[in-house]
Coordinates of C-alpha atoms in Angstrom, one line a residue:
M181 CA 25.6 19.6 -11.9
R182 CA 25.5 16.4 -14.0
T183 CA 23.9 15.9 -17.4
D184 CA 21.3 13.2 -18.0
G185 CA 23.9 11.0 -19.7
E186 CA 26.1 10.9 -16.7
Q187 CA 25.9 8.5 -13.8
E188 CA 23.4 9.6 -11.1
S189 CA 24.6 9.7 -7.6
T190 CA 21.4 8.4 -6.1
S191 CA 18.8 5.9 -7.3
A192 CA 15.4 7.1 -8.6
I193 CA 13.6 5.8 -5.5
E194 CA 16.1 7.5 -3.2
R195 CA 15.9 10.8 -5.1
R196 CA 12.1 10.9 -5.0
L197 CA 12.1 10.1 -1.3
R198 CA 14.5 12.9 -0.6
L199 CA 12.5 15.3 -2.8
R200 CA 9.3 14.3 -0.9
L201 CA 10.9 14.7 2.5
A202 CA 12.5 18.0 1.6
A203 CA 9.1 19.3 0.4
E204 CA 7.3 18.1 3.6
S205 CA 9.9 19.6 5.9
S206 CA 10.4 23.0 4.3
G207 CA 7.1 23.4 2.4
F208 CA 8.9 23.9 -1.0
V209 CA 11.6 22.3 -3.1
G210 CA 13.3 24.2 -5.9
V211 CA 14.5 22.4 -9.0
A212 CA 18.0 23.9 -9.3
P213 CA 18.9 23.5 -5.6
M214 CA 17.7 19.9 -5.5
A215 CA 19.6 19.1 -8.7
D216 CA 22.8 20.4 -7.0
M217 CA 22.1 18.5 -3.8
L218 CA 21.3 15.2 -5.5
G219 CA 24.0 15.5 -8.1
V220 CA 21.7 15.1 -11.1
S221 CA 20.5 17.4 -13.9
V222 CA 17.5 19.8 -13.6
V223 CA 15.8 17.7 -16.3
T224 CA 16.0 14.7 -14.0
V225 CA 14.6 16.6 -11.0
R226 CA 11.7 18.0 -13.1
S227 CA 10.9 14.4 -14.3
D228 CA 10.9 13.2 -10.6
L229 CA 8.7 16.1 -9.5
A230 CA 6.3 15.4 -12.4
L231 CA 6.0 11.7 -11.4
L232 CA 5.5 12.6 -7.7
A233 CA 2.8 15.1 -8.8
S234 CA 1.1 12.5 -10.9
E235 CA 1.0 10.2 -7.8
G236 CA -0.6 12.9 -5.7
V237 CA 2.4 13.3 -3.4
L238 CA 3.6 16.8 -4.5
Q239 CA 2.0 19.7 -6.4
R240 CA 4.0 21.4 -9.1
V241 CA 4.5 25.2 -8.8
R242 CA 6.8 27.6 -10.6
G243 CA 10.4 26.7 -10.0
G244 CA 9.7 23.5 -8.0
A245 CA 7.0 21.8 -6.0
I246 CA 5.1 21.9 -2.7
P247 CA 3.4 19.1 -0.7
A248 CA 0.1 18.2 -2.2
P249 CA -2.9 18.9 0.1
R250 CA -4.2 15.7 1.7
P251 CA -7.7 15.1 0.5
T252 CA -10.4 15.0 3.1
G253 CA -12.9 12.2 3.2
E254 CA -12.7 8.9 1.4
R255 CA -11.4 8.5 -2.2
S256 CA -13.0 6.1 -4.6
L257 CA -11.0 3.0 -5.6
E258 CA -10.5 4.5 -9.1
E259 CA -9.1 7.7 -7.7
G260 CA -6.6 5.8 -5.6
L261 CA -5.2 3.7 -8.4
S262 CA -2.8 6.3 -9.6
A263 CA -1.4 7.3 -6.2
A264 CA 1.9 5.6 -5.3
S265 CA 1.3 3.0 -8.0
D266 CA 4.9 1.9 -8.2
E267 CA 5.0 1.3 -4.4
K268 CA 1.7 -0.6 -4.6
A269 CA 2.9 -2.8 -7.4
A270 CA 6.1 -3.6 -5.4
I271 CA 4.0 -4.4 -2.3
G272 CA 1.8 -6.6 -4.4
R273 CA 4.7 -8.6 -5.7
E274 CA 6.2 -9.0 -2.2
A275 CA 2.9 -10.2 -0.8
A276 CA 2.2 -12.6 -3.6
A277 CA 5.7 -14.1 -3.3
S278 CA 4.9 -15.2 0.3
V279 CA 2.0 -17.3 -0.9
S280 CA 2.4 -21.0 -1.6
S281 CA 0.2 -23.5 -3.5
G282 CA -2.5 -25.0 -1.4
Q283 CA -2.8 -22.0 0.9
S284 CA -5.9 -20.0 1.8
I285 CA -5.9 -16.2 1.8
V286 CA -8.2 -13.4 3.1
L287 CA -7.7 -10.5 0.7
D288 CA -9.1 -7.1 1.7
V289 CA -10.6 -4.4 -0.5
G290 CA -8.5 -1.4 -1.8
T291 CA -5.9 -0.5 -4.3
T292 CA -3.0 -2.2 -2.6
P293 CA -4.9 -5.5 -2.1
L294 CA -5.9 -5.1 -5.7
A295 CA -2.2 -5.0 -6.6
I296 CA -1.7 -8.2 -4.6
A297 CA -4.5 -9.8 -6.6
H298 CA -2.8 -8.9 -9.9
A299 CA 0.5 -10.2 -8.7
L300 CA -1.0 -13.5 -7.5
V301 CA -2.6 -14.0 -10.9
A302 CA 0.8 -13.5 -12.6
R303 CA 2.3 -16.3 -10.6
E304 CA 1.2 -19.0 -13.0
E305 CA 2.9 -21.8 -10.9
L306 CA 0.4 -21.3 -8.0
R307 CA -2.2 -24.0 -7.7
D308 CA -5.1 -24.7 -5.4
V309 CA -5.1 -21.3 -3.7
T310 CA -8.3 -20.2 -2.1
V311 CA -8.9 -16.4 -1.9
I312 CA -11.7 -15.0 0.3
T313 CA -12.4 -11.3 -0.4
N314 CA -15.0 -8.7 0.3
G315 CA -13.9 -6.6 -2.7
L316 CA -15.8 -6.9 -5.9
S317 CA -12.9 -5.4 -7.9
T318 CA -10.5 -7.7 -6.1
A319 CA -12.6 -10.8 -7.1
L320 CA -12.8 -9.7 -10.7
A321 CA -9.1 -9.2 -10.8
L322 CA -8.6 -12.8 -9.6
E323 CA -11.0 -14.3 -12.2
P324 CA -8.3 -15.0 -14.8
A325 CA -6.7 -17.4 -12.3
I326 CA -9.7 -19.7 -12.1
P327 CA -9.6 -22.7 -11.9
R328 CA -6.1 -22.6 -10.4
F329 CA -7.6 -20.4 -7.7
T330 CA -10.9 -20.7 -5.9
V331 CA -12.3 -17.2 -5.4
V332 CA -14.9 -16.7 -2.6
V333 CA -16.8 -13.5 -2.1
T334 CA -18.0 -12.9 1.4
G335 CA -21.4 -11.5 0.7
G336 CA -22.8 -8.5 2.5
T337 CA -24.0 -5.0 1.8
L338 CA -22.4 -3.1 -1.1
R339 CA -20.6 0.1 -0.3
P340 CA -19.9 2.6 -3.1
L341 CA -16.4 4.1 -3.6
Q342 CA -14.4 1.0 -2.8
H343 CA -16.9 -1.5 -4.2
S344 CA -16.7 -3.4 -0.9
L345 CA -19.1 -5.7 0.9
V346 CA -19.7 -4.9 4.5
E347 CA -22.1 -5.5 7.4
P348 CA -24.8 -6.6 7.7
L349 CA -24.0 -10.2 6.7
A350 CA -20.4 -9.8 5.5
S351 CA -18.8 -11.3 8.6
E352 CA -21.0 -14.4 8.7
M353 CA -18.7 -16.3 6.4
L354 CA -15.5 -15.0 8.0
E355 CA -16.6 -16.5 11.3
R356 CA -16.7 -19.9 9.7
I357 CA -13.2 -20.0 8.2
R358 CA -9.6 -20.1 9.3
A359 CA -7.3 -18.9 6.5
D360 CA -3.5 -19.1 6.4
I361 CA -2.8 -15.4 5.7
A362 CA -4.8 -12.2 5.8
F363 CA -3.6 -9.2 3.7
I364 CA -5.3 -6.1 5.2
G365 CA -5.4 -2.7 3.6
C366 CA -5.9 0.6 5.5
T367 CA -5.6 4.3 5.2
G368 CA -3.4 4.9 8.2
V369 CA -0.6 3.2 10.1
H370 CA 0.6 4.9 13.3
P371 CA 3.0 3.8 16.0
E372 CA 0.6 4.8 18.8
A373 CA -2.9 4.8 17.2
G374 CA -2.2 1.6 15.3
V375 CA -3.8 0.6 12.0
T376 CA -6.9 2.7 11.1
N377 CA -9.3 3.2 8.2
V378 CA -11.2 6.2 7.0
N379 CA -14.6 4.6 7.2
L380 CA -16.1 2.6 10.1
P381 CA -17.9 -0.2 8.2
E382 CA -14.8 -1.4 6.5
A383 CA -12.7 -1.0 9.7
T384 CA -15.2 -3.3 11.5
L385 CA -14.8 -6.0 8.8
K386 CA -11.0 -5.7 8.8
R387 CA -11.0 -6.7 12.5
R388 CA -13.1 -9.7 11.6
M389 CA -10.6 -10.6 8.9
L390 CA -7.7 -10.5 11.4
Q391 CA -9.6 -13.0 13.6
A392 CA -10.1 -15.3 10.6
A393 CA -6.4 -15.8 9.8
T394 CA -3.3 -17.4 11.3
R395 CA -0.8 -14.8 9.8
R396 CA -1.8 -11.2 9.6
V397 CA -0.1 -8.8 7.2
V398 CA -1.0 -5.1 6.8
V399 CA -0.3 -3.5 3.4
A400 CA 0.1 0.2 3.0
D401 CA 2.1 2.5 0.8
S402 CA 4.5 4.9 2.5
S403 CA 2.0 7.8 2.3
K404 CA -0.2 6.0 4.8
L405 CA 2.5 5.8 7.5
G406 CA 2.1 8.3 10.4
V407 CA -1.6 8.9 9.4
V408 CA -4.5 8.4 11.9
D409 CA -8.0 7.9 10.6
L410 CA -11.4 7.4 12.3
G411 CA -11.9 3.7 12.4
R412 CA -9.4 1.7 14.5
V413 CA -8.6 -1.7 13.1
A414 CA -5.9 -3.0 15.5
A415 CA -2.8 -2.2 17.4
P416 CA 0.6 -2.4 15.6
D417 CA 1.6 -5.6 17.4
E418 CA -1.6 -7.4 16.4
F419 CA -0.1 -7.8 12.9
D420 CA 2.8 -10.0 12.0
R421 CA 4.3 -7.6 9.4
L422 CA 3.8 -4.4 7.5
L423 CA 4.6 -4.4 3.8
T424 CA 5.1 -0.8 2.7
G425 CA 6.9 1.2 0.0
A426 CA 10.6 2.1 -0.3
G427 CA 9.7 5.7 0.4
A428 CA 8.8 4.9 4.1
A429 CA 10.7 7.3 6.3
D430 CA 13.4 5.7 8.6
G431 CA 12.0 7.4 11.7
L432 CA 8.5 6.1 11.2
V433 CA 9.7 2.6 10.4
A434 CA 11.8 2.6 13.6
A435 CA 8.9 3.8 15.7
L436 CA 6.6 1.1 14.2
E437 CA 9.1 -1.6 14.8
E438 CA 9.5 -0.4 18.4
A439 CA 5.7 -0.7 18.8
G440 CA 6.0 -4.4 17.8
L441 CA 5.3 -4.3 14.1
A442 CA 7.9 -5.8 11.8
V443 CA 8.3 -3.7 8.6
T444 CA 9.4 -4.7 5.1
R445 CA 10.1 -1.8 2.6
C446 CA 9.5 -3.1 -0.9
R447 CA 11.6 -1.8 -3.8
A448 CA 10.5 -1.7 -7.4
L449 CA 10.9 -5.0 -9.1
G450 CA 10.3 -6.7 -5.8
E451 CA 13.7 -6.1 -4.3
R452 CA 13.4 -5.6 -0.5
V453 CA 15.1 -2.7 1.3
S454 CA 14.8 -4.3 4.7
P455 CA 14.0 -7.8 6.0

């Protein structure tokens, strides 16, 4: 067993992925056995488990951790901000890096699209970018980039929890535009069921967003992969690419790619795991 000062045999992201997968497959991970398996100290494993618990992935118990129970129903935007925050930031940077000056973007509601908004604002060299969004929080996050950006809010009926604008009236503007890229959030990405969302009003508007853009990108942290929720947005092959976190399981990624969806796993600091 190594001490904290010694070189770790696996990266932090790889360690946490293995801890998560071990917990999901066996129902429990012990600190000491995982330290031996990963070649790191028990202090390092405890720190990793604490971080995964803070992100809502695992639940700490005596001697280790168990998988966190998946919440039923829809979380508020604020409740979702802390979950998989590192992955969402990495996805945000990757998405923002694909945007060029002069382009138009449809940017969905949700915590991952919100991370994209922050990353776009941070790209101070971007000019003449038009962003159309149905998220009030997304629009406010983009405000510091005005006048470099033009921020357009769809209008519509306000939904609580996500602070989103939906039907009636939300799709009227989307029917009158053709954007370069749409970044669509969701609560589930499944090889067979496709991209889904926990609430029907937003799922309906996400389909409208797809129709309003030339390039369609779904953004979802790794906890959303393999999940199926009520409202179907589109089939996997209706999107050009999925941007997800480095913690995405190889089996799920392979199944999604076989279903026609190209997948990019985004590392912290914007480094990509796969093309």
